[in-house]
Amino acid sequence: MQCSWKAVLLLALASSAIQYTAFRTFTTKSFQVCPIPNPNNCSPGQDPTESPDRLCEDGQLTNSNISRKTHILILATTRSGSTFLGQLFNQHTDVFYLFEPLYHVEYTLMPKISNSQSATDRRVMLGASRDLLRSLYDCDLYIMENYITPQPLNHTTDRLFRRGASKALCSPPVCDALGHTDIYPEEGDCVKKCGTLNLTLAMESCKEHRHVAIKTVRVSEVNDLRALVEDPRLNLKVIQLVRDPRAIITSRTIAFVDEYRSWGIWKTTGRRPKNLDVTQLTPICEDYFHSVSTGLSRPPWLKGRYMLLRYEDLARNPMKKVEEIYDFVGIPLDANVQRWILNNTKADESSPKEIYGTSRNSSTTAEAWRLTLPYDIVEFIQKTCPQVMVQLGYKTVRSSQDLKNLSYNLIEDRSFPPFL
Ligand SMILES: *[C@@H]1O[C@H](CO)[C@@H](O)[C@H](O)[C@H]1NC(C)=O
Ligand SMILES: *[C@@H]1O[C@H](CO)[C@@H](O)[C@H](O)[C@H]1NC(C)=O
Ligand SMILES: *[C@@H]1O[C@H](CO)[C@@H](O)[C@H](O)[C@H]1NC(C)=O
Ligand SMILES: *[C@@H]1O[C@H](CO)[C@@H](O)[C@H](O)[C@H]1NC(C)=O
Ligand SMILES: *[C@@H]1O[C@H](CO)[C@@H](O)[C@H](O)[C@H]1NC(C)=O
Ligand SMILES: *[C@@H]1O[C@H](CO)[C@@H](O)[C@H](O)[C@H]1NC(C)=O
């Protein structure tokens, strides 16, 4: 057997990074907010050594009105509408939102093989990701420095991935250039005007916000998050965002032209290329299926912690869905979020922002794939992913005519009430 030196090097790199982050995690100071699910357990009279939780030590015990921090994770895949969903938290005054911090973990640990299917690579990435998420939820943003190149000096960096997608990182105290604005700044504007990101200030901002929300497309399924869900220091709420795989593939051929070239060729020529990369489709279906099966089977460890959301339902009725989402996470909805929805889902022609941004008329764009994806590809996806189509209530079509007929509804009316 051939021993790949790349794999060895990668493992060495990865394990040193993990040891380092693990070390950082252990030395992390105790949490800001009483982490006990029932704050009454945390009364000052309690013998701290008897208490299951010795982390309640920051003087918060004496405060009878303990508001628990909520940690929200948007678990998604690329091109499934996660930018849109992320905005529904990013726009909330009390939420500190981070857009895909795990990008840096992946980039550091597996720069060349980001689509690696190897179980070892995935485990390495997952361990590091969980450590990072745990620290970020505790507002320890310095932990990011382990993964940012070049390594930040004096806790400042201009390399944070999609910094401009986080409202908190573009407003005071982190950045004064754009002022306190209710209007979400353009991402590029933030990057241009805010200059270098001071991670110390970002950390302060994080602590000032009552809740933390993180979006990621780099965790495969909810089972991968079990250690975080069960961590008593966290109050994690996982929102799994899913989308019709036929729509995802269509969207990826547009957004990731090079990576999805074989699908793009099929789409434009109508002929299936020999080198079609099916592994760009199968993980979506498998991960969805495992994860959603777990979520819908309601294991005790997920009680109160899992919500399944179809992007199509969100796109059709964002105002109603956002209420359900905020009910689930247990945070009062604020007017900024509603205003943002009103301003971003109205009928309007598609804008250039669409590819990486959020859509104007969310319900039209959620279905636009039906007019561009040839029936052959649709049929192929339906055959490759039959289980998940049924599970999520995405109807299959049997002809090109049904496909293009937008009055023929492909989204079964299903409600997936959160597991409370
Ligand atoms: C706790 O804090 C909330 C909001 O800050 C306030 O509305 C509520 O009255 C407080 N409750 C008590 C018992 O102090
Ligand atoms: C970092 O801070 C030190 C001390 O304030 C300063 O001398 C140094 O120039 C700073 N380095 C950078 C790259 O800003
Ligand atoms: C609505 O969106 C437009 C275009 O993005 C922007 O110029 C405007 O300021 C927004 N209005 C509000 C109230 O957010
Ligand atoms: C970053 O902000 C902190 C807190 O305000 C400040 O003490 C520090 O000097 C800033 N760092 C740099 C490099 O400006
Ligand atoms: C979005 O577009 C669809 C189809 O063109 C239309 O039926 C719907 O009314 C539009 N939504 C809004 C909010 O204008
Ligand atoms: C389109 O779908 C609707 C609803 O299923 C159906 O009533 C109609 O006949 C279809 N139109 C065509 C042209 O197939």
Short mmCIF file of C-alpha atoms and ligand atoms in Angstrom, two decimals:
data_model
loop_
_atom_site.label_atom_id
_atom_site.label_comp_id
_atom_site.label_asym_id
_atom_site.label_seq_id
_atom_site.Cartn_x
_atom_site.Cartn_y
_atom_site.Cartn_z
CA MET A 1 0.00 0.00 0.00
CA GLN A 2 1.17 3.43 -0.80
CA CYS A 3 1.56 5.76 2.08
CA SER A 4 0.73 9.26 1.07
CA TRP A 5 3.13 11.77 2.55
CA LYS A 6 0.45 14.38 2.12
CA ALA A 7 -1.87 12.50 4.41
CA VAL A 8 0.85 12.13 7.01
CA LEU A 9 1.72 15.78 6.89
CA LEU A 10 -1.92 16.69 7.07
CA LEU A 11 -2.50 14.55 10.09
CA ALA A 12 0.51 15.99 11.84
CA LEU A 13 -0.68 19.49 11.11
CA ALA A 14 -4.19 18.67 12.14
CA SER A 15 -3.30 17.03 15.39
CA SER A 16 -1.07 19.89 16.41
CA ALA A 17 -3.86 22.31 15.67
CA ILE A 18 -6.28 20.22 17.65
CA GLN A 19 -3.97 19.93 20.60
CA TYR A 20 -3.50 23.62 20.49
CA THR A 21 -7.20 24.39 20.32
CA ALA A 22 -7.96 21.80 22.94
CA PHE A 23 -5.43 23.46 25.17
CA ARG A 24 -7.02 26.82 24.49
CA THR A 25 -10.42 25.41 25.30
CA PHE A 26 -9.28 24.11 28.65
CA THR A 27 -7.77 27.37 29.63
CA THR A 28 -10.80 29.33 28.57
CA LYS A 29 -12.18 31.28 31.48
CA SER A 30 -15.52 30.33 32.87
CA PHE A 31 -18.57 31.40 31.01
CA GLN A 32 -20.26 34.75 31.30
CA VAL A 33 -23.72 33.62 32.00
CA CYS A 34 -24.92 30.99 34.38
CA PRO A 35 -24.87 27.94 32.19
CA ILE A 36 -27.22 25.79 34.19
CA PRO A 37 -30.45 24.96 32.42
CA ASN A 38 -32.45 25.73 35.52
CA PRO A 39 -31.06 28.89 37.08
CA ASN A 40 -32.53 27.92 40.43
CA ASN A 41 -29.88 25.23 40.68
CA CYS A 42 -27.42 27.99 40.75
CA SER A 43 -28.47 29.63 43.99
CA PRO A 44 -25.67 31.18 46.05
CA GLY A 45 -26.25 28.88 49.01
CA GLN A 46 -25.41 25.81 47.06
CA ASP A 47 -22.16 24.06 47.81
CA PRO A 48 -20.23 24.58 44.61
CA THR A 49 -18.46 21.26 44.92
CA GLU A 50 -21.76 19.45 45.10
CA SER A 51 -23.16 21.37 42.23
CA PRO A 52 -23.03 19.59 38.91
CA ASP A 53 -21.79 22.82 37.59
CA ARG A 54 -18.80 24.59 38.98
CA LEU A 55 -18.69 27.00 36.12
CA CYS A 56 -21.11 29.37 37.82
CA GLU A 57 -18.40 31.40 39.36
CA ASP A 58 -18.33 34.80 37.81
CA GLY A 59 -20.44 36.49 40.42
CA GLN A 60 -23.48 35.88 38.27
CA LEU A 61 -24.89 33.73 41.03
CA THR A 62 -25.96 36.68 43.05
CA ASN A 63 -27.98 38.02 40.18
CA SER A 64 -31.39 36.46 40.50
CA ASN A 65 -32.45 37.63 37.08
CA ILE A 66 -30.23 35.47 35.00
CA SER A 67 -30.92 35.67 31.33
CA ARG A 68 -29.49 32.73 29.60
CA LYS A 69 -27.51 33.25 26.50
CA THR A 70 -28.85 31.38 23.52
CA HIS A 71 -26.47 29.82 21.03
CA ILE A 72 -27.93 29.36 17.61
CA LEU A 73 -26.43 27.20 14.91
CA ILE A 74 -27.68 27.27 11.36
CA LEU A 75 -26.79 23.90 9.92
CA ALA A 76 -26.94 24.13 6.15
CA THR A 77 -25.31 23.25 2.85
CA THR A 78 -24.03 25.66 0.24
CA ARG A 79 -26.74 27.16 -1.93
CA SER A 80 -29.55 26.13 0.36
CA GLY A 81 -30.61 29.62 1.35
CA SER A 82 -28.46 29.90 4.44
CA THR A 83 -27.45 33.48 3.68
CA PHE A 84 -31.08 34.46 3.79
CA LEU A 85 -31.75 32.58 7.01
CA GLY A 86 -28.56 33.95 8.52
CA GLN A 87 -29.82 37.47 7.88
CA LEU A 88 -32.84 36.78 10.02
CA PHE A 89 -30.46 36.53 12.95
CA ASN A 90 -27.84 38.99 11.76
CA GLN A 91 -30.45 41.74 11.67
CA HIS A 92 -31.56 41.16 15.25
CA THR A 93 -30.31 43.78 17.69
CA ASP A 94 -29.48 41.27 20.41
CA VAL A 95 -27.71 38.73 18.24
CA PHE A 96 -24.01 38.55 17.47
CA TYR A 97 -23.82 36.76 14.15
CA LEU A 98 -20.88 35.05 12.48
CA PHE A 99 -20.94 33.93 8.88
CA GLU A 100 -19.12 30.65 8.36
CA PRO A 101 -16.18 30.87 10.78
CA LEU A 102 -15.42 27.22 10.06
CA TYR A 103 -14.15 28.29 6.67
CA HIS A 104 -10.84 29.03 8.35
CA VAL A 105 -10.67 25.61 9.99
CA GLU A 106 -11.21 23.88 6.71
CA TYR A 107 -8.79 26.14 4.92
CA THR A 108 -6.06 25.50 7.50
CA LEU A 109 -6.55 21.78 7.96
CA MET A 110 -7.38 20.75 4.44
CA PRO A 111 -6.54 23.48 1.98
CA LYS A 112 -6.22 21.21 -1.03
CA ILE A 113 -8.84 18.64 -0.34
CA SER A 114 -11.79 20.60 0.86
CA ASN A 115 -14.19 18.01 -0.50
CA SER A 116 -12.35 15.18 1.13
CA GLN A 117 -14.46 12.13 1.70
CA SER A 118 -11.91 10.43 3.92
CA ALA A 119 -13.32 9.51 7.30
CA THR A 120 -10.12 10.55 9.04
CA ASP A 121 -10.08 13.96 7.44
CA ARG A 122 -13.68 14.45 8.37
CA ARG A 123 -13.07 13.48 11.99
CA VAL A 124 -10.13 15.83 12.25
CA MET A 125 -12.10 18.67 10.78
CA LEU A 126 -15.08 17.92 12.97
CA GLY A 127 -13.11 17.85 16.21
CA ALA A 128 -11.49 21.15 15.43
CA SER A 129 -14.81 22.61 14.31
CA ARG A 130 -16.57 21.69 17.51
CA ASP A 131 -13.79 23.19 19.59
CA LEU A 132 -13.93 26.36 17.60
CA LEU A 133 -17.70 26.65 17.81
CA ARG A 134 -17.65 26.10 21.55
CA SER A 135 -15.13 28.89 22.02
CA LEU A 136 -16.90 31.26 19.66
CA TYR A 137 -20.18 30.78 21.50
CA ASP A 138 -18.26 31.86 24.57
CA CYS A 139 -17.14 34.95 22.62
CA ASP A 140 -13.53 33.81 22.59
CA LEU A 141 -12.70 35.16 19.17
CA TYR A 142 -8.95 34.96 19.69
CA ILE A 143 -9.32 31.27 19.01
CA MET A 144 -9.80 32.20 15.36
CA GLU A 145 -6.20 33.34 15.29
CA ASN A 146 -5.06 29.72 15.22
CA TYR A 147 -6.62 29.38 11.82
CA ILE A 148 -6.20 32.72 10.12
CA THR A 149 -3.22 33.21 7.78
CA PRO A 150 -1.22 35.28 8.10
CA GLN A 151 -1.44 34.90 11.81
CA PRO A 152 -3.02 38.05 13.25
CA LEU A 153 -0.71 40.45 15.06
CA ASN A 154 -1.85 42.38 18.09
CA HIS A 155 -5.22 40.65 17.75
CA THR A 156 -6.07 42.37 14.51
CA THR A 157 -6.68 40.94 11.08
CA ASP A 158 -8.04 41.88 7.70
CA ARG A 159 -8.44 38.27 6.66
CA LEU A 160 -11.56 37.19 8.47
CA PHE A 161 -13.73 35.39 5.95
CA ARG A 162 -16.83 37.40 5.01
CA ARG A 163 -16.39 39.80 7.86
CA GLY A 164 -18.78 42.18 6.11
CA ALA A 165 -21.59 39.65 6.39
CA SER A 166 -21.72 40.19 10.13
CA LYS A 167 -23.53 43.34 11.11
CA ALA A 168 -21.91 43.39 14.54
CA LEU A 169 -18.45 43.38 12.96
CA CYS A 170 -19.39 46.41 10.87
CA SER A 171 -20.91 48.55 13.58
CA PRO A 172 -19.71 50.22 16.78
CA PRO A 173 -17.80 49.44 18.90
CA VAL A 174 -16.01 47.29 16.31
CA CYS A 175 -16.27 49.79 13.48
CA ASP A 176 -17.34 53.41 13.73
CA ALA A 177 -17.04 54.25 10.05
CA LEU A 178 -20.59 53.28 9.16
CA GLY A 179 -22.15 54.47 12.37
CA HIS A 180 -25.06 52.90 14.16
CA THR A 181 -27.39 52.07 11.37
CA ASP A 182 -30.51 50.03 11.20
CA ILE A 183 -29.82 49.48 7.58
CA TYR A 184 -27.57 46.60 6.98
CA PRO A 185 -24.41 47.90 5.33
CA GLU A 186 -23.28 46.48 2.04
CA GLU A 187 -20.72 43.80 2.67
CA GLY A 188 -18.09 45.44 0.47
CA ASP A 189 -18.73 48.81 2.05
CA CYS A 190 -17.96 47.39 5.46
CA VAL A 191 -14.73 45.78 4.33
CA LYS A 192 -13.64 48.97 2.58
CA LYS A 193 -14.51 51.45 5.28
CA CYS A 194 -14.00 49.53 8.49
CA GLY A 195 -10.34 48.72 7.93
CA THR A 196 -8.58 46.11 9.98
CA LEU A 197 -10.69 44.07 12.32
CA ASN A 198 -9.75 44.42 15.95
CA LEU A 199 -10.61 41.06 17.46
CA THR A 200 -10.54 42.46 20.97
CA LEU A 201 -13.30 44.88 20.08
CA ALA A 202 -15.17 42.14 18.26
CA MET A 203 -15.03 40.09 21.42
CA GLU A 204 -16.40 42.96 23.45
CA SER A 205 -19.20 43.36 20.98
CA CYS A 206 -19.96 39.66 21.20
CA LYS A 207 -20.20 39.88 24.96
CA GLU A 208 -22.49 42.86 24.77
CA HIS A 209 -24.94 40.99 22.60
CA ARG A 210 -27.27 38.69 24.44
CA HIS A 211 -27.12 35.85 21.96
CA VAL A 212 -24.72 34.34 19.45
CA ALA A 213 -25.71 32.87 16.10
CA ILE A 214 -23.38 31.06 13.74
CA LYS A 215 -24.04 29.83 10.25
CA THR A 216 -22.14 26.95 8.78
CA VAL A 217 -22.21 24.69 5.75
CA ARG A 218 -19.24 22.73 7.04
CA VAL A 219 -20.89 20.33 9.44
CA SER A 220 -22.56 17.38 7.78
CA GLU A 221 -25.32 16.43 10.11
CA VAL A 222 -26.83 17.05 13.49
CA ASN A 223 -25.28 13.92 14.98
CA ASP A 224 -21.92 15.60 14.52
CA LEU A 225 -23.06 18.26 16.95
CA ARG A 226 -24.17 16.00 19.74
CA ALA A 227 -21.23 16.90 21.99
CA LEU A 228 -22.17 20.57 21.71
CA VAL A 229 -25.89 19.98 22.11
CA GLU A 230 -25.23 18.06 25.31
CA ASP A 231 -22.65 20.50 26.64
CA PRO A 232 -24.22 22.01 29.78
CA ARG A 233 -22.27 25.23 29.26
CA LEU A 234 -24.10 25.87 26.04
CA ASN A 235 -27.72 26.50 25.26
CA LEU A 236 -27.56 25.34 21.69
CA LYS A 237 -30.45 25.57 19.27
CA VAL A 238 -29.84 23.91 15.94
CA ILE A 239 -31.82 24.98 12.93
CA GLN A 240 -31.27 22.60 10.09
CA LEU A 241 -32.00 24.30 6.82
CA VAL A 242 -32.74 22.01 3.90
CA ARG A 243 -33.59 22.67 0.31
CA ASP A 244 -34.72 20.66 -2.68
CA PRO A 245 -31.54 18.97 -4.01
CA ARG A 246 -32.66 19.80 -7.55
CA ALA A 247 -32.59 23.47 -6.66
CA ILE A 248 -29.26 23.19 -4.89
CA ILE A 249 -27.55 21.61 -7.87
CA THR A 250 -28.99 24.23 -10.20
CA SER A 251 -27.81 27.01 -7.98
CA ARG A 252 -24.34 25.54 -7.62
CA THR A 253 -23.84 25.30 -11.36
CA ILE A 254 -24.37 29.05 -11.44
CA ALA A 255 -22.45 30.03 -8.31
CA PHE A 256 -19.57 27.55 -8.56
CA VAL A 257 -19.09 27.38 -12.31
CA ASP A 258 -15.68 25.71 -12.25
CA GLU A 259 -16.30 23.25 -9.49
CA TYR A 260 -19.61 22.16 -10.97
CA ARG A 261 -18.46 22.24 -14.57
CA SER A 262 -19.58 18.71 -15.35
CA TRP A 263 -23.11 19.52 -14.21
CA GLY A 264 -22.98 22.79 -16.09
CA ILE A 265 -22.01 20.99 -19.28
CA TRP A 266 -24.91 18.63 -18.87
CA LYS A 267 -27.20 21.55 -18.24
CA THR A 268 -26.14 23.51 -21.30
CA THR A 269 -25.53 20.73 -23.82
CA GLY A 270 -28.27 18.40 -22.67
CA ARG A 271 -25.81 15.55 -22.77
CA ARG A 272 -24.57 13.86 -19.66
CA PRO A 273 -20.77 14.04 -19.53
CA LYS A 274 -18.85 10.87 -18.76
CA ASN A 275 -17.00 12.56 -15.95
CA LEU A 276 -20.10 13.72 -14.12
CA ASP A 277 -19.14 14.14 -10.49
CA VAL A 278 -21.96 12.41 -8.69
CA THR A 279 -20.18 12.83 -5.37
CA GLN A 280 -21.16 16.46 -5.57
CA LEU A 281 -24.73 15.33 -5.18
CA THR A 282 -24.73 12.22 -3.03
CA PRO A 283 -23.39 13.76 0.18
CA ILE A 284 -26.22 16.31 0.15
CA CYS A 285 -28.76 13.53 0.05
CA GLU A 286 -27.02 11.23 2.49
CA ASP A 287 -26.28 13.92 5.03
CA TYR A 288 -29.80 15.28 4.84
CA PHE A 289 -31.25 11.83 5.21
CA HIS A 290 -29.17 10.87 8.25
CA SER A 291 -29.55 14.18 9.93
CA VAL A 292 -33.25 14.65 9.32
CA SER A 293 -33.94 11.04 10.31
CA THR A 294 -32.18 11.69 13.57
CA GLY A 295 -33.96 14.97 14.14
CA LEU A 296 -37.40 13.66 13.33
CA SER A 297 -36.91 10.55 15.45
CA ARG A 298 -36.74 12.91 18.42
CA PRO A 299 -33.98 11.42 20.55
CA PRO A 300 -34.03 12.84 24.10
CA TRP A 301 -30.73 14.64 23.62
CA LEU A 302 -32.31 16.81 20.93
CA LYS A 303 -35.34 17.82 22.94
CA GLY A 304 -35.86 21.55 22.60
CA ARG A 305 -32.76 21.79 20.44
CA TYR A 306 -33.68 20.89 16.87
CA MET A 307 -35.78 22.50 14.23
CA LEU A 308 -36.05 21.40 10.64
CA LEU A 309 -36.72 24.16 8.17
CA ARG A 310 -37.34 23.83 4.47
CA TYR A 311 -36.00 26.80 2.58
CA GLU A 312 -39.04 26.71 0.32
CA ASP A 313 -41.37 27.24 3.29
CA LEU A 314 -39.25 30.12 4.49
CA ALA A 315 -39.21 31.68 1.04
CA ARG A 316 -42.96 31.37 0.60
CA ASN A 317 -43.92 32.83 3.88
CA PRO A 318 -40.95 34.47 5.55
CA MET A 319 -42.99 36.51 8.02
CA LYS A 320 -44.80 33.51 9.40
CA LYS A 321 -41.73 31.28 9.42
CA VAL A 322 -39.56 33.81 11.16
CA GLU A 323 -42.04 33.85 14.02
CA GLU A 324 -41.85 30.09 14.32
CA ILE A 325 -38.08 30.25 14.23
CA TYR A 326 -37.86 32.83 16.99
CA ASP A 327 -40.44 30.94 19.04
CA PHE A 328 -38.23 27.92 18.78
CA VAL A 329 -35.04 29.68 19.83
CA GLY A 330 -36.94 31.49 22.59
CA ILE A 331 -35.93 35.03 21.72
CA PRO A 332 -38.42 37.82 21.09
CA LEU A 333 -38.49 38.84 17.46
CA ASP A 334 -37.43 42.41 16.83
CA ALA A 335 -38.63 45.00 14.36
CA ASN A 336 -35.30 45.13 12.54
CA VAL A 337 -35.74 41.58 11.40
CA GLN A 338 -39.25 42.16 10.17
CA ARG A 339 -38.23 45.32 8.40
CA TRP A 340 -35.38 43.53 6.72
CA ILE A 341 -37.72 40.83 5.48
CA LEU A 342 -40.14 43.38 4.10
CA ASN A 343 -37.35 45.18 2.33
CA ASN A 344 -35.80 42.03 0.90
CA THR A 345 -38.60 39.80 -0.21
CA LYS A 346 -40.75 42.21 -2.19
CA ALA A 347 -41.43 41.62 -5.83
CA ASP A 348 -38.58 42.97 -7.83
CA GLU A 349 -36.50 41.77 -10.71
CA SER A 350 -33.58 39.63 -9.78
CA SER A 351 -30.55 41.64 -8.88
CA PRO A 352 -26.87 40.85 -9.29
CA LYS A 353 -26.75 40.30 -5.56
CA GLU A 354 -28.69 37.18 -6.11
CA ILE A 355 -25.91 34.73 -6.65
CA TYR A 356 -24.19 35.19 -3.36
CA GLY A 357 -26.74 37.29 -1.66
CA THR A 358 -30.33 36.98 -0.76
CA SER A 359 -33.19 37.23 -3.10
CA ARG A 360 -35.67 39.99 -3.73
CA ASN A 361 -38.76 38.00 -4.50
CA SER A 362 -37.87 35.01 -2.44
CA SER A 363 -40.70 32.86 -3.66
CA THR A 364 -39.94 33.29 -7.36
CA THR A 365 -36.26 32.55 -6.94
CA ALA A 366 -36.93 29.52 -4.77
CA GLU A 367 -38.60 27.94 -7.81
CA ALA A 368 -36.60 29.46 -10.65
CA TRP A 369 -34.53 26.30 -11.04
CA ARG A 370 -37.52 24.56 -12.58
CA LEU A 371 -37.25 26.71 -15.66
CA THR A 372 -33.54 26.18 -16.18
CA LEU A 373 -32.72 22.64 -15.12
CA PRO A 374 -33.31 20.12 -17.95
CA TYR A 375 -35.64 17.28 -17.17
CA ASP A 376 -32.87 14.66 -17.64
CA ILE A 377 -30.90 16.08 -14.74
CA VAL A 378 -34.01 16.39 -12.63
CA GLU A 379 -34.80 12.75 -13.27
CA PHE A 380 -31.25 11.76 -12.44
CA ILE A 381 -31.34 13.61 -9.13
CA GLN A 382 -34.71 12.14 -8.27
CA LYS A 383 -33.35 8.65 -8.90
CA THR A 384 -30.18 9.28 -6.95
CA CYS A 385 -31.92 10.77 -3.92
CA PRO A 386 -35.29 9.05 -3.68
CA GLN A 387 -35.39 8.72 0.11
CA VAL A 388 -34.67 12.29 0.91
CA MET A 389 -37.21 13.58 -1.60
CA VAL A 390 -39.92 11.61 0.15
CA GLN A 391 -38.67 12.44 3.61
CA LEU A 392 -38.67 16.18 2.98
CA GLY A 393 -41.81 16.26 0.88
CA TYR A 394 -40.29 17.25 -2.44
CA LYS A 395 -42.50 15.82 -5.15
CA THR A 396 -40.89 14.16 -8.12
CA VAL A 397 -41.92 15.12 -11.62
CA ARG A 398 -42.47 12.66 -14.43
CA SER A 399 -42.20 14.96 -17.39
CA SER A 400 -40.60 18.10 -18.57
CA GLN A 401 -44.07 19.59 -18.84
CA ASP A 402 -44.78 19.10 -15.13
CA LEU A 403 -41.37 20.43 -14.32
CA LYS A 404 -41.91 23.72 -16.15
CA ASN A 405 -45.49 24.12 -15.02
CA LEU A 406 -45.09 26.38 -12.03
CA SER A 407 -48.71 25.99 -11.02
CA TYR A 408 -47.91 22.38 -10.35
CA ASN A 409 -46.68 22.52 -6.80
CA LEU A 410 -43.63 20.43 -6.00
CA ILE A 411 -43.55 21.20 -2.32
CA GLU A 412 -45.85 18.99 -0.31
CA ASP A 413 -47.67 20.79 2.43
CA ARG A 414 -45.87 19.49 5.43
CA SER A 415 -45.16 20.95 8.76
CA PHE A 416 -42.12 19.97 10.69
CA PRO A 417 -42.87 21.31 14.13
CA PRO A 418 -39.77 21.82 16.25
CA PHE A 419 -39.12 19.19 18.87
CA LEU A 420 -39.98 21.05 22.06
C1 LIG B 1 -35.48 40.57 34.49
O1 LIG B 1 -34.99 41.32 33.39
C2 LIG B 1 -36.00 41.63 32.44
C3 LIG B 1 -35.36 42.31 31.25
O2 LIG B 1 -34.15 42.89 31.58
C4 LIG B 1 -37.05 42.52 33.09
O3 LIG B 1 -38.06 42.83 32.17
C5 LIG B 1 -37.66 41.75 34.26
O4 LIG B 1 -38.59 42.58 34.94
C6 LIG B 1 -36.58 41.31 35.23
N1 LIG B 1 -37.15 40.44 36.25
C7 LIG B 1 -36.83 40.54 37.53
C8 LIG B 1 -37.47 39.57 38.46
O5 LIG B 1 -36.03 41.38 37.94
C1 LIG B 2 1.81 45.51 17.83
O1 LIG B 2 1.85 46.24 19.03
C2 LIG B 2 3.16 46.62 19.42
C3 LIG B 2 3.08 47.28 20.78
O2 LIG B 2 2.01 48.20 20.82
C4 LIG B 2 3.74 47.55 18.35
O3 LIG B 2 5.07 47.90 18.68
C5 LIG B 2 3.76 46.83 17.02
O4 LIG B 2 4.17 47.70 16.00
C6 LIG B 2 2.35 46.33 16.68
N1 LIG B 2 2.45 45.52 15.48
C7 LIG B 2 1.62 45.71 14.48
C8 LIG B 2 1.83 44.87 13.28
O5 LIG B 2 0.69 46.53 14.52
C1 LIG B 3 -34.10 48.65 1.66
O1 LIG B 3 -33.20 48.12 0.69
C2 LIG B 3 -32.62 49.10 -0.16
C3 LIG B 3 -31.80 48.40 -1.19
O2 LIG B 3 -30.96 47.43 -0.64
C4 LIG B 3 -31.79 50.07 0.69
O3 LIG B 3 -31.23 51.07 -0.11
C5 LIG B 3 -32.71 50.70 1.74
O4 LIG B 3 -31.94 51.52 2.56
C6 LIG B 3 -33.40 49.61 2.57
N1 LIG B 3 -34.31 50.24 3.49
C7 LIG B 3 -34.38 49.87 4.76
C8 LIG B 3 -35.39 50.59 5.57
O5 LIG B 3 -33.68 49.01 5.25
C1 LIG B 4 -8.02 46.90 19.83
O1 LIG B 4 -9.00 47.34 20.74
C2 LIG B 4 -8.57 47.27 22.08
C3 LIG B 4 -9.76 47.61 22.96
O2 LIG B 4 -10.28 48.85 22.66
C4 LIG B 4 -7.43 48.24 22.28
O3 LIG B 4 -6.97 48.20 23.61
C5 LIG B 4 -6.30 47.85 21.34
O4 LIG B 4 -5.27 48.77 21.41
C6 LIG B 4 -6.80 47.75 19.92
N1 LIG B 4 -5.74 47.16 19.13
C7 LIG B 4 -5.17 47.81 18.15
C8 LIG B 4 -4.07 47.12 17.46
O5 LIG B 4 -5.56 48.91 17.80
C1 LIG B 5 -43.14 36.79 -6.32
O1 LIG B 5 -43.28 36.26 -7.61
C2 LIG B 5 -44.38 35.36 -7.73
C3 LIG B 5 -44.32 34.75 -9.11
O2 LIG B 5 -43.94 35.67 -10.08
C4 LIG B 5 -45.66 36.14 -7.49
O3 LIG B 5 -46.78 35.28 -7.60
C5 LIG B 5 -45.62 36.72 -6.09
O4 LIG B 5 -46.74 37.52 -5.87
C6 LIG B 5 -44.37 37.56 -5.89
N1 LIG B 5 -44.24 37.88 -4.47
C7 LIG B 5 -44.34 39.12 -4.03
C8 LIG B 5 -44.19 39.30 -2.57
O5 LIG B 5 -44.51 40.06 -4.77
C1 LIG B 6 -50.23 22.76 -14.72
O1 LIG B 6 -50.52 22.26 -13.43
C2 LIG B 6 -51.83 22.50 -13.00
C3 LIG B 6 -51.93 22.04 -11.55
O2 LIG B 6 -51.49 20.72 -11.40
C4 LIG B 6 -52.80 21.75 -13.93
O3 LIG B 6 -54.11 21.98 -13.52
C5 LIG B 6 -52.59 22.23 -15.35
O4 LIG B 6 -53.38 21.47 -16.23
C6 LIG B 6 -51.14 22.09 -15.75
N1 LIG B 6 -50.92 22.73 -17.04
C7 LIG B 6 -50.29 22.12 -18.02
C8 LIG B 6 -50.12 22.89 -19.27
O5 LIG B 6 -49.85 20.99 -17.90
#
